[in-house]
Amino acid sequence: MANVSHTRGDISSHPDVPEMRDRYARMLGGRDVALVDGPVFLLGLYCAASPWILHYTTSQPPLVVHNLIMGIAIGLLALGFTITPERMYGLSWAMCAMGAWMIISPWVVGTSPDTGVVVNSIIIGALAVVLGMLCAVTTMRGPTRT
């Protein structure tokens, strides 16, 4: 039988090492807030699913649709942060605005929401504002690209 197991060799003699290192540096350059992408996506997922988790689908139908749409929007922002960070991190301020809207939405969209719905929206909104500001501040501090 032929030996098909891979041996651990030194790749430093590979002819494409400098190009691979440059490409790796370009891909990771400016990704100071890469750890925020996952929590933002999970926040969007929870926001979309929260009406069914907290069981207010029958008492607040307008908030069900609202949280579903806002959760999808936050999740899409997170995917954009991951896929094209150099273009999307400018929209981190939009995430702050979405968080502020989530904080006030139970009274604007809902009809006499109960305490659980209000607290849920305030927590989601506050987390969105904090994560959005973290993205925005880190992006502003990062090196500028040409």
Coordinates of C-alpha atoms in Angstrom, one line a residue:
M1 CA 0.0 0.0 0.0
A2 CA 1.1 3.5 -0.7
N3 CA 1.9 5.8 2.2
V4 CA -0.7 8.6 1.9
S5 CA -0.3 10.1 5.4
H6 CA 0.8 13.7 5.5
T7 CA 4.1 14.4 7.2
R8 CA 4.5 17.6 9.1
G9 CA 7.1 19.5 7.1
D10 CA 8.4 23.0 7.2
I11 CA 6.5 25.2 4.7
S12 CA 9.0 28.0 4.8
S13 CA 10.7 26.6 1.7
H14 CA 7.5 26.8 -0.3
P15 CA 7.8 29.3 -3.2
D16 CA 4.5 31.0 -2.4
V17 CA 5.1 31.7 1.3
P18 CA 5.7 35.5 0.9
E19 CA 2.5 35.9 -1.2
M20 CA 0.5 33.8 1.3
R21 CA 1.8 35.9 4.2
D22 CA 0.9 39.1 2.4
R23 CA -2.6 37.9 1.6
Y24 CA -3.1 36.7 5.1
A25 CA -2.0 40.1 6.5
R26 CA -4.4 41.9 4.1
M27 CA -7.3 39.7 5.1
L28 CA -6.8 40.2 8.8
G29 CA -5.7 43.8 8.6
G30 CA -8.1 46.2 10.3
R31 CA -10.1 43.3 11.8
D32 CA -9.9 44.6 15.4
V33 CA -13.5 44.0 16.0
A34 CA -13.8 40.5 14.5
L35 CA -14.9 39.2 17.9
V36 CA -18.0 41.4 17.8
D37 CA -19.4 39.7 14.6
G38 CA -20.6 36.6 16.4
P39 CA -22.4 38.3 19.3
V40 CA -24.1 40.7 16.9
F41 CA -25.4 37.8 14.9
L42 CA -26.6 36.0 18.0
L43 CA -28.3 39.2 19.2
G44 CA -30.1 39.4 15.9
L45 CA -31.1 35.7 16.1
Y46 CA -32.4 36.2 19.6
C47 CA -34.3 39.4 18.7
A48 CA -36.0 37.6 15.8
A49 CA -36.9 34.6 18.0
S50 CA -37.8 36.4 21.2
P51 CA -41.6 36.7 20.7
W52 CA -41.8 32.9 20.6
I53 CA -39.3 32.5 23.4
L54 CA -41.1 34.8 25.7
H55 CA -44.6 33.8 24.4
Y56 CA -46.0 37.2 23.5
T57 CA -47.2 36.3 20.0
T58 CA -50.9 36.6 20.9
S59 CA -50.7 39.6 23.2
Q60 CA -48.5 41.8 21.0
P61 CA -48.9 40.8 17.3
P62 CA -47.3 44.1 16.0
L63 CA -44.2 43.6 18.1
V64 CA -43.8 40.0 16.8
V65 CA -43.4 41.2 13.2
H66 CA -41.3 44.2 14.4
N67 CA -38.9 42.0 16.4
L68 CA -38.7 39.5 13.5
I69 CA -37.7 42.2 11.0
M70 CA -35.3 43.9 13.4
G71 CA -33.7 40.6 14.3
I72 CA -33.2 39.8 10.6
A73 CA -31.7 43.3 10.0
I74 CA -29.3 42.9 12.9
G75 CA -28.3 39.5 11.7
L76 CA -27.7 40.8 8.2
L77 CA -25.5 43.6 9.6
A78 CA -23.5 40.9 11.4
L79 CA -23.1 38.9 8.2
G80 CA -22.0 42.1 6.4
F81 CA -19.5 42.8 9.2
T82 CA -18.0 39.3 8.6
I83 CA -18.1 39.2 4.8
T84 CA -17.1 42.7 3.9
P85 CA -15.8 44.4 7.0
E86 CA -14.1 47.3 5.3
R87 CA -17.4 48.4 3.8
M88 CA -19.8 47.5 6.6
Y89 CA -18.1 48.8 9.7
G90 CA -19.2 52.3 8.7
L91 CA -22.7 51.0 9.4
S92 CA -22.0 50.3 13.0
W93 CA -23.6 53.6 13.8
A94 CA -26.8 52.4 12.2
M95 CA -26.7 49.5 14.6
C96 CA -26.6 52.0 17.4
A97 CA -29.7 53.7 16.0
M98 CA -31.4 50.3 15.7
G99 CA -30.6 49.6 19.3
A100 CA -32.1 53.0 20.4
W101 CA -35.2 52.2 18.3
M102 CA -35.5 48.8 20.0
I103 CA -35.5 50.5 23.4
I104 CA -38.5 52.7 22.6
S105 CA -40.3 50.3 20.2
P106 CA -42.5 48.6 22.8
W107 CA -44.4 51.9 23.4
V108 CA -44.4 53.0 19.8
V109 CA -45.2 49.7 18.0
G110 CA -46.9 47.8 20.8
T111 CA -50.1 48.3 22.6
S112 CA -49.7 48.6 26.4
P113 CA -46.8 46.1 26.7
D114 CA -46.2 44.2 29.8
T115 CA -43.0 44.3 31.9
G116 CA -41.4 41.2 30.2
V117 CA -41.8 42.6 26.7
V118 CA -40.4 46.0 27.8
V119 CA -37.4 44.5 29.6
N120 CA -36.7 42.2 26.7
S121 CA -36.7 45.1 24.2
I122 CA -34.5 47.3 26.5
I123 CA -31.9 44.5 26.9
I124 CA -31.8 43.8 23.2
G125 CA -31.6 47.6 22.4
A126 CA -28.9 48.2 25.0
L127 CA -26.8 45.3 23.7
A128 CA -27.2 46.6 20.2
V129 CA -26.1 50.1 21.2
V130 CA -23.1 48.8 23.1
L131 CA -21.9 46.4 20.3
G132 CA -22.5 49.1 17.7
M133 CA -20.5 51.7 19.6
L134 CA -17.8 49.1 20.2
C135 CA -17.5 48.5 16.4
A136 CA -17.6 52.2 15.7
V137 CA -15.0 53.3 18.2
T138 CA -12.7 50.5 17.3
T139 CA -13.0 51.3 13.6
M140 CA -12.3 55.0 14.2
R141 CA -9.2 54.1 16.2
G142 CA -7.9 51.7 13.6
P143 CA -5.4 52.5 10.9
T144 CA -6.8 54.2 7.9
R145 CA -6.6 52.4 4.6
T146 CA -5.9 53.9 1.2

